[in-house]
């Protein structure tokens, strides 16, 4: 068994998957790394505020970023301030709110403006929550997410409400479903467009993108990575289901990859025993 398959435990359990990961680890100057957060770097919790970032993860990301020439970014549905706080400013390049805000490697922040009807939609959602016991609201300014993990029976009501609001917005709002969550969001960008924007800039330009993600909100980035000739790695479900190249079983396996690929004493040849 190779070090990659032993340490990471590829969900595909195949020589091809281990070989591809080995190539990424052994050739840091050729690749740019992109990571979703919830369900990919960290485990999903019952509520958005209950998630825990392993205490050693920020430093592991700093080491990984150094080894890959700072061609590393987070692409998340969380806001950039939330990511900076939880990850101790470990990563400069960040796409937040599913790409609606993006900070490049030079620290320049770009942010799409919310349409006026989002404020009216927010009021409608808050009023409707009185009759949706167990549903949690996560207001991200440019989007509003309704989490029903604690009340799965509310799934259809949540989806119908947000779909109705999106349909009344003349295309300025859309609905993005995820794992036990539905989000009403400003249109104009997504994780795939954020990845493409990074790939036009230093230090990402000229490399092959590798994107790690887990759910439907990541599929635009899977497609973008593959369009650029890179690699899409899905967490917790079959690769073919997500349009990915390979799969890993859980966030722990992604963190193991980060520890392995960020090790500073790796030799350029024969890294994987």
Coordinates of C-alpha atoms in Angstrom, one line a residue:
X1 CA 0.0 0.0 0.0
X2 CA 1.4 3.4 -0.9
X3 CA 1.8 6.2 1.6
X4 CA -1.0 8.1 -0.1
X5 CA -3.6 5.3 0.0
X6 CA -2.5 4.4 3.5
X7 CA -2.4 7.9 5.0
X8 CA -5.3 9.4 3.0
X9 CA -7.5 6.3 2.4
X10 CA -8.8 7.1 -1.1
X11 CA -12.5 6.5 -1.4
X12 CA -12.0 5.1 -4.8
X13 CA -9.5 2.5 -3.4
X14 CA -7.7 2.4 -6.7
X15 CA -4.2 2.6 -7.9
X16 CA -5.2 5.4 -10.3
X17 CA -6.5 7.6 -7.5
X18 CA -3.4 7.0 -5.4
X19 CA -1.1 7.7 -8.4
X20 CA -2.9 11.0 -9.1
X21 CA -2.6 12.2 -5.5
X22 CA 1.0 11.1 -5.4
X23 CA 1.7 13.2 -8.5
X24 CA 0.1 16.3 -6.8
X25 CA 2.2 15.8 -3.7
X26 CA 5.5 15.2 -5.6
X27 CA 5.1 18.2 -7.9
X28 CA 4.1 21.3 -5.8
X29 CA 5.3 23.8 -8.5
X30 CA 2.8 22.4 -11.0
X31 CA -0.4 22.6 -9.0
X32 CA -2.7 25.2 -7.3
X33 CA -4.8 23.9 -4.4
X34 CA -8.4 25.0 -3.6
X35 CA -10.4 23.8 -0.7
X36 CA -14.0 24.1 0.3
X37 CA -14.5 24.3 4.1
X38 CA -17.6 22.8 5.6
X39 CA -17.7 19.1 4.9
X40 CA -14.3 19.2 3.3
X41 CA -11.7 20.7 5.6
X42 CA -13.9 20.5 8.7
X43 CA -16.8 18.2 9.7
X44 CA -20.4 19.5 9.4
X45 CA -22.1 20.3 12.7
X46 CA -25.7 20.4 13.7
X47 CA -25.7 24.2 13.4
X48 CA -23.5 26.6 11.5
X49 CA -21.9 28.1 14.6
X50 CA -21.2 24.7 16.1
X51 CA -18.4 23.7 13.7
X52 CA -14.9 23.2 15.0
X53 CA -11.7 23.9 13.3
X54 CA -9.0 21.5 14.5
X55 CA -6.4 23.6 16.3
X56 CA -3.5 22.4 14.2
X57 CA -5.2 23.0 10.8
X58 CA -4.3 26.7 10.4
X59 CA -0.6 26.0 10.7
X60 CA -0.9 23.0 8.5
X61 CA -2.4 25.2 5.8
X62 CA 0.4 27.7 6.2
X63 CA 3.0 25.0 5.6
X64 CA 1.1 23.7 2.7
X65 CA 0.8 27.2 1.2
X66 CA 4.6 27.7 1.5
X67 CA 5.4 24.4 -0.3
X68 CA 3.0 25.3 -3.1
X69 CA 4.3 28.8 -3.6
X70 CA 1.2 30.4 -2.0
X71 CA -0.9 29.0 -4.8
X72 CA -3.6 27.9 -2.3
X73 CA -7.1 29.3 -1.7
X74 CA -10.2 28.6 0.3
X75 CA -13.5 28.6 -1.7
X76 CA -16.4 28.6 0.8
X77 CA -20.0 29.6 1.4
X78 CA -18.8 31.3 4.5
X79 CA -17.8 35.0 4.6
X80 CA -14.2 36.1 4.4
X81 CA -14.2 37.6 7.9
X82 CA -15.6 34.3 9.3
X83 CA -12.9 32.3 7.5
X84 CA -10.1 34.7 8.6
X85 CA -11.3 34.4 12.2
X86 CA -11.7 30.6 12.4
X87 CA -8.5 29.9 10.4
X88 CA -6.4 32.5 12.1
X89 CA -5.6 34.4 8.9
X90 CA -3.8 31.4 7.6
X91 CA -4.8 31.8 4.0
X92 CA -4.7 35.1 2.0
X93 CA -6.4 34.0 -1.2
X94 CA -10.1 33.4 -0.3
X95 CA -13.4 33.2 -2.2
X96 CA -16.2 33.7 0.2
X97 CA -20.0 33.5 -0.1
X98 CA -19.7 31.0 -2.9
X99 CA -17.5 33.5 -4.9
X100 CA -19.6 36.6 -4.3
X101 CA -16.6 38.1 -2.5
X102 CA -13.0 37.3 -3.4
X103 CA -9.7 38.4 -1.9
X104 CA -6.7 37.8 -4.2
X105 CA -3.1 36.9 -3.3
X106 CA -2.2 40.6 -3.0
X107 CA -5.0 41.2 -0.5
X108 CA -7.3 43.1 -2.9
X109 CA -11.0 42.4 -2.0
X110 CA -13.7 42.4 -4.7
X111 CA -17.4 42.1 -3.7
X112 CA -20.6 41.9 -5.7
X113 CA -23.3 44.3 -4.6
X114 CA -26.6 42.8 -3.3
X115 CA -29.7 43.7 -5.3
X116 CA -32.4 45.9 -3.5
X117 CA -34.9 43.0 -3.5
X118 CA -32.8 41.0 -1.2
X119 CA -33.8 43.2 1.8
X120 CA -37.5 42.6 1.1
X121 CA -36.8 38.8 0.7
X122 CA -35.0 38.9 4.1
X123 CA -38.0 40.4 5.8
X124 CA -40.3 37.7 4.2
X125 CA -38.0 35.0 5.4
X126 CA -37.8 36.2 8.9
X127 CA -41.5 36.4 9.1
X128 CA -41.9 32.9 7.7
X129 CA -39.5 31.5 10.3
X130 CA -42.2 31.9 13.0
X131 CA -43.9 28.8 11.5
X132 CA -40.8 26.8 10.7
X133 CA -39.8 25.3 14.0
X134 CA -36.2 24.0 14.1
X135 CA -35.0 25.9 11.0
X136 CA -31.9 28.1 11.6
X137 CA -31.2 31.2 9.6
X138 CA -27.7 32.2 8.6
X139 CA -27.7 35.8 7.2
X140 CA -24.5 36.3 5.1
X141 CA -25.5 39.8 3.9
X142 CA -25.3 38.8 0.2
X143 CA -27.2 35.6 0.8
X144 CA -29.5 34.0 3.4
X145 CA -29.2 30.3 4.2
X146 CA -31.9 28.3 5.9
X147 CA -30.6 25.2 7.7
X148 CA -33.0 22.4 8.4
X149 CA -30.7 19.7 9.7
X150 CA -32.5 19.7 13.1
X151 CA -35.9 19.7 11.3
X152 CA -35.7 17.6 8.1
X153 CA -39.5 17.7 7.8
X154 CA -39.2 21.4 6.9
X155 CA -37.1 20.7 3.8
X156 CA -39.9 21.2 1.2
X157 CA -41.3 24.4 2.9
X158 CA -37.8 25.9 3.0
X159 CA -37.2 25.1 -0.6
X160 CA -40.6 26.4 -1.8
X161 CA -40.2 29.7 0.1
X162 CA -36.8 30.5 -1.3
X163 CA -37.6 29.3 -4.8
X164 CA -40.7 31.6 -4.8
X165 CA -38.5 34.6 -3.7
X166 CA -35.9 33.8 -6.4
X167 CA -38.5 33.5 -9.1
X168 CA -39.8 37.0 -8.2
X169 CA -36.3 38.6 -8.5
X170 CA -35.9 38.8 -12.3
X171 CA -32.8 36.7 -12.1
X172 CA -31.0 38.7 -9.5
X173 CA -31.4 36.1 -6.8
X174 CA -31.1 32.3 -7.1
X175 CA -31.5 29.2 -5.0
X176 CA -28.5 27.0 -4.0
X177 CA -29.3 23.7 -2.2
X178 CA -26.6 22.1 -0.1
X179 CA -26.5 19.5 2.7
X180 CA -29.6 20.1 4.8
X181 CA -29.5 23.7 3.8
X182 CA -31.0 25.9 1.1
X183 CA -29.6 29.4 0.3
X184 CA -31.1 32.4 -1.4
X185 CA -28.2 34.2 -2.9
X186 CA -27.2 37.1 -5.1
X187 CA -26.3 36.0 -8.6
X188 CA -23.2 37.0 -10.5
X189 CA -20.6 34.6 -9.3
X190 CA -20.0 31.0 -7.9
X191 CA -17.1 28.9 -6.8
X192 CA -16.3 28.0 -10.3
X193 CA -16.0 31.6 -11.5
X194 CA -13.9 32.4 -8.4
X195 CA -11.5 29.5 -9.2
X196 CA -11.2 30.7 -12.8
X197 CA -10.5 34.3 -11.6
X198 CA -7.7 33.0 -9.3
X199 CA -6.2 31.0 -12.2
X200 CA -5.7 34.2 -14.2
X201 CA -3.6 35.7 -11.5
X202 CA -0.2 35.1 -9.8
X203 CA 0.7 32.8 -8.2
X204 CA -2.0 30.5 -9.6
X205 CA -1.5 31.2 -13.3
X206 CA 0.3 28.5 -15.3
X207 CA -0.5 25.8 -12.7
X208 CA -3.1 23.0 -12.8
X209 CA -6.0 23.6 -10.3
X210 CA -6.9 20.9 -7.7
X211 CA -10.2 21.5 -6.0
X212 CA -11.5 19.6 -3.0
X213 CA -15.2 19.9 -2.2
X214 CA -18.1 17.8 -1.0
X215 CA -21.6 18.9 -2.0
X216 CA -23.7 20.4 -4.9
X217 CA -22.5 23.9 -4.1
X218 CA -19.0 22.7 -5.2
X219 CA -19.9 21.3 -8.5
X220 CA -19.2 24.5 -10.5
X221 CA -15.7 24.4 -9.1
X222 CA -15.3 20.7 -10.0
X223 CA -16.2 21.6 -13.6
X224 CA -13.9 24.6 -13.6
X225 CA -10.9 22.7 -12.3
X226 CA -11.4 20.0 -14.9
X227 CA -11.9 22.5 -17.7
X228 CA -8.5 23.9 -16.8
X229 CA -7.0 20.5 -17.1
X230 CA -6.8 20.0 -13.3
X231 CA -8.3 17.7 -10.8
X232 CA -11.6 17.6 -8.9
X233 CA -11.7 15.7 -5.6
X234 CA -15.1 15.0 -4.0
X235 CA -15.4 14.2 -0.4
X236 CA -17.9 11.6 0.9
X237 CA -19.6 10.5 -2.3
X238 CA -18.7 8.7 -5.6
X239 CA -16.6 10.7 -8.0
X240 CA -18.8 9.9 -11.0
X241 CA -21.9 11.3 -9.1
X242 CA -20.2 14.7 -8.6
X243 CA -18.3 15.0 -11.9
X244 CA -15.0 14.6 -10.1
X245 CA -11.8 12.7 -10.9
X246 CA -11.6 10.9 -7.6
X247 CA -13.1 10.8 -4.1
X248 CA -11.9 10.8 -0.5
X249 CA -14.0 9.4 2.3
X250 CA -14.1 12.3 4.8
X251 CA -12.6 15.6 6.0
X252 CA -10.1 13.7 8.1
X253 CA -8.6 12.3 4.8
X254 CA -8.3 15.8 3.4
X255 CA -6.5 17.0 6.5
X256 CA -4.2 14.0 6.2
X257 CA -3.5 15.0 2.6
X258 CA -2.7 18.5 3.8
X259 CA -0.2 17.2 6.4
X260 CA 1.5 15.0 3.9
X261 CA 1.6 17.5 1.0
X262 CA 2.8 20.3 3.3
X263 CA 5.7 18.4 4.9
X264 CA 8.8 20.4 4.3
X265 CA 11.2 17.4 4.3
X266 CA 9.7 15.6 1.3
X267 CA 12.2 14.6 -1.4
X268 CA 11.2 15.5 -5.0
X269 CA 11.4 11.8 -6.0
X270 CA 10.1 8.8 -4.2
X271 CA 7.9 10.7 -1.8
X272 CA 5.3 8.0 -1.7
X273 CA 6.7 4.7 -0.5

